[in-house]
Amino acid sequence: MKIRNATKEDLPAVLALNEASVPHVTSEDLSEMEYYVDKANPFLIIEEEGELAGFMIVLQKGLDYESLNYAFFSNNYDDFDYVDRIVIAEKFRGRKLGTALYQYLAKNSEQKLITCEVNLKPPNPNSLEFHKVIGFRKVAEQKTEGGKKKVALMVLEL
């Protein structure tokens, strides 16, 4: 297993992995992924068996980023790492790669909190359980996309 920062060369594979994970993550296009390469801190890639096995996009407070979930954390917390998305390829699930990404982030973070949201509608029970097991707690719920989605807003104190 290898964790490293993403480059623009990774984006076609990242985009394909992201799209395979919709509706649990939001669909993105290449220009949006390029934004993350420029603004995310960090944008992590995890490789396993020489393949891109997953990724994690982390945003800091103070960005011009249109997301109701990001806005919730920005309006309620001073210091945080916002995990915009974490995706592990289906073939690599169950190998603790998501845990490894969160451990890497926690070890290298200068913030006091890691924040994220997990879909309640459409339901994503595996992700919700995963985040609870590693220590996240739900602080609020929020509807997005005109009520099409509902998320649990979660915080992990470092």
Short mmCIF file of C-alpha atoms in Angstrom, two decimals:
data_model
loop_
_atom_site.label_atom_id
_atom_site.label_comp_id
_atom_site.label_asym_id
_atom_site.label_seq_id
_atom_site.Cartn_x
_atom_site.Cartn_y
_atom_site.Cartn_z
CA MET A 1 0.00 0.00 0.00
CA LYS A 2 1.24 3.47 -0.92
CA ILE A 3 -0.32 6.85 -0.07
CA ARG A 4 0.73 9.91 -2.06
CA ASN A 5 -0.55 13.26 -3.29
CA ALA A 6 -2.65 13.28 -6.46
CA THR A 7 -1.42 14.80 -9.70
CA LYS A 8 -3.32 15.89 -12.79
CA GLU A 9 -2.16 12.68 -14.46
CA ASP A 10 -4.23 10.71 -11.91
CA LEU A 11 -7.46 12.50 -12.76
CA PRO A 12 -8.84 10.22 -15.50
CA ALA A 13 -8.59 7.21 -13.17
CA VAL A 14 -9.89 9.23 -10.19
CA LEU A 15 -12.82 10.49 -12.26
CA ALA A 16 -13.73 6.95 -13.37
CA LEU A 17 -13.58 5.71 -9.77
CA ASN A 18 -15.66 8.67 -8.58
CA GLU A 19 -18.34 8.08 -11.23
CA ALA A 20 -18.51 4.38 -10.32
CA SER A 21 -19.37 5.46 -6.75
CA VAL A 22 -22.32 7.75 -7.58
CA PRO A 23 -24.83 8.24 -5.82
CA HIS A 24 -22.74 7.84 -2.66
CA VAL A 25 -20.58 10.71 -3.92
CA THR A 26 -21.53 13.55 -6.23
CA SER A 27 -20.80 13.21 -9.93
CA GLU A 28 -17.94 15.48 -11.07
CA ASP A 29 -16.34 16.43 -14.36
CA LEU A 30 -12.66 16.81 -15.19
CA SER A 31 -12.57 20.57 -14.53
CA GLU A 32 -14.03 20.02 -11.05
CA MET A 33 -11.40 17.38 -10.31
CA GLU A 34 -8.71 19.81 -11.52
CA TYR A 35 -10.07 22.33 -8.97
CA TYR A 36 -9.46 19.75 -6.25
CA VAL A 37 -5.87 19.17 -7.39
CA ASP A 38 -5.29 22.92 -7.06
CA LYS A 39 -7.26 23.59 -3.85
CA ALA A 40 -7.43 20.38 -1.81
CA ASN A 41 -4.97 20.00 1.04
CA PRO A 42 -4.41 17.12 0.73
CA PHE A 43 -5.80 15.26 -2.27
CA LEU A 44 -4.58 11.75 -1.49
CA ILE A 45 -4.22 8.70 -3.69
CA ILE A 46 -3.91 5.22 -2.24
CA GLU A 47 -2.36 2.53 -4.41
CA GLU A 48 -2.52 -1.20 -3.89
CA GLU A 49 -1.01 -3.87 -6.12
CA GLY A 50 0.29 -1.09 -8.38
CA GLU A 51 -3.24 0.23 -9.04
CA LEU A 52 -5.14 3.30 -7.95
CA ALA A 53 -7.25 1.75 -5.20
CA GLY A 54 -8.89 4.90 -3.87
CA PHE A 55 -8.65 8.57 -3.07
CA MET A 56 -9.51 11.17 -0.45
CA ILE A 57 -10.15 14.87 -1.12
CA VAL A 58 -9.69 17.18 1.88
CA LEU A 59 -10.58 20.88 1.90
CA GLN A 60 -9.70 23.58 4.40
CA LYS A 61 -11.86 26.40 5.71
CA GLY A 62 -11.90 29.61 3.69
CA LEU A 63 -12.28 28.29 0.15
CA ASP A 64 -14.77 29.60 -2.38
CA TYR A 65 -16.56 26.27 -2.57
CA GLU A 66 -20.29 25.92 -3.17
CA SER A 67 -21.39 23.05 -0.98
CA LEU A 68 -24.08 23.19 1.69
CA ASN A 69 -22.19 20.58 3.70
CA TYR A 70 -18.88 22.48 3.53
CA ALA A 71 -20.80 25.66 4.43
CA PHE A 72 -22.25 23.96 7.53
CA PHE A 73 -18.78 23.15 8.85
CA SER A 74 -17.41 26.57 7.85
CA ASN A 75 -20.23 28.30 9.72
CA ASN A 76 -19.93 26.14 12.85
CA TYR A 77 -16.22 25.33 13.31
CA ASP A 78 -12.99 27.32 13.23
CA ASP A 79 -10.41 24.65 12.42
CA PHE A 80 -11.14 21.52 10.42
CA ASP A 81 -10.15 19.21 7.63
CA TYR A 82 -13.28 18.66 5.51
CA VAL A 83 -13.26 15.29 3.77
CA ASP A 84 -15.23 16.18 0.67
CA ARG A 85 -15.08 12.60 -0.49
CA ILE A 86 -13.33 9.31 0.13
CA VAL A 87 -13.70 6.52 -2.41
CA ILE A 88 -12.25 3.03 -2.41
CA ALA A 89 -12.57 0.88 -5.53
CA GLU A 90 -14.94 -2.04 -5.00
CA LYS A 91 -12.21 -4.59 -5.67
CA PHE A 92 -10.13 -3.16 -2.80
CA ARG A 93 -12.86 -2.74 -0.18
CA GLY A 94 -12.46 -4.59 3.09
CA ARG A 95 -8.67 -4.13 3.15
CA LYS A 96 -8.64 -1.17 5.59
CA LEU A 97 -7.57 1.30 2.88
CA GLY A 98 -10.16 3.87 3.98
CA THR A 99 -8.89 3.54 7.54
CA ALA A 100 -5.32 4.01 6.28
CA LEU A 101 -6.31 7.24 4.50
CA TYR A 102 -7.96 8.61 7.64
CA GLN A 103 -4.98 7.60 9.79
CA TYR A 104 -2.63 9.32 7.35
CA LEU A 105 -4.75 12.47 7.41
CA ALA A 106 -4.99 12.50 11.23
CA LYS A 107 -1.22 12.01 11.59
CA ASN A 108 -0.42 14.84 9.17
CA SER A 109 -3.22 17.27 10.03
CA GLU A 110 -2.67 20.64 11.67
CA GLN A 111 -6.38 20.93 12.47
CA LYS A 112 -8.36 19.94 15.57
CA LEU A 113 -11.20 18.24 13.71
CA ILE A 114 -11.84 16.07 10.70
CA THR A 115 -15.33 16.58 9.28
CA CYS A 116 -17.38 14.80 6.66
CA GLU A 117 -20.90 13.91 5.65
CA VAL A 118 -22.40 10.52 4.94
CA ASN A 119 -25.56 9.96 2.91
CA LEU A 120 -28.66 8.97 4.82
CA LYS A 121 -30.81 9.40 1.69
CA PRO A 122 -29.96 7.59 -0.50
CA PRO A 123 -28.72 5.42 2.34
CA ASN A 124 -25.07 4.47 2.63
CA PRO A 125 -25.09 2.24 5.74
CA ASN A 126 -21.60 0.81 5.13
CA SER A 127 -20.04 4.27 5.09
CA LEU A 128 -22.04 5.37 8.12
CA GLU A 129 -20.89 2.35 10.12
CA PHE A 130 -17.28 2.76 8.91
CA HIS A 131 -17.17 6.39 10.07
CA LYS A 132 -18.73 5.53 13.45
CA VAL A 133 -16.21 2.73 14.02
CA ILE A 134 -13.24 5.05 13.46
CA GLY A 135 -14.65 7.56 15.93
CA PHE A 136 -16.81 10.04 14.03
CA ARG A 137 -19.95 11.32 15.75
CA LYS A 138 -23.00 12.82 14.08
CA VAL A 139 -23.48 16.50 14.96
CA ALA A 140 -26.37 17.32 12.62
CA GLU A 141 -28.42 16.21 9.62
CA GLN A 142 -29.03 18.27 6.51
CA LYS A 143 -31.12 17.97 3.35
CA THR A 144 -29.46 18.89 0.06
CA GLU A 145 -30.32 18.91 -3.63
CA GLY A 146 -33.85 20.10 -2.92
CA GLY A 147 -34.49 17.24 -0.52
CA LYS A 148 -33.25 14.51 -2.87
CA LYS A 149 -30.39 13.86 -0.46
CA LYS A 150 -30.10 13.85 3.30
CA VAL A 151 -26.74 13.60 5.04
CA ALA A 152 -25.34 13.01 8.49
CA LEU A 153 -22.79 15.73 9.25
CA MET A 154 -20.00 14.10 11.23
CA VAL A 155 -16.97 15.16 13.27
CA LEU A 156 -13.86 13.34 14.49
CA GLU A 157 -11.91 15.16 17.20
CA LEU A 158 -8.14 14.81 16.93
#
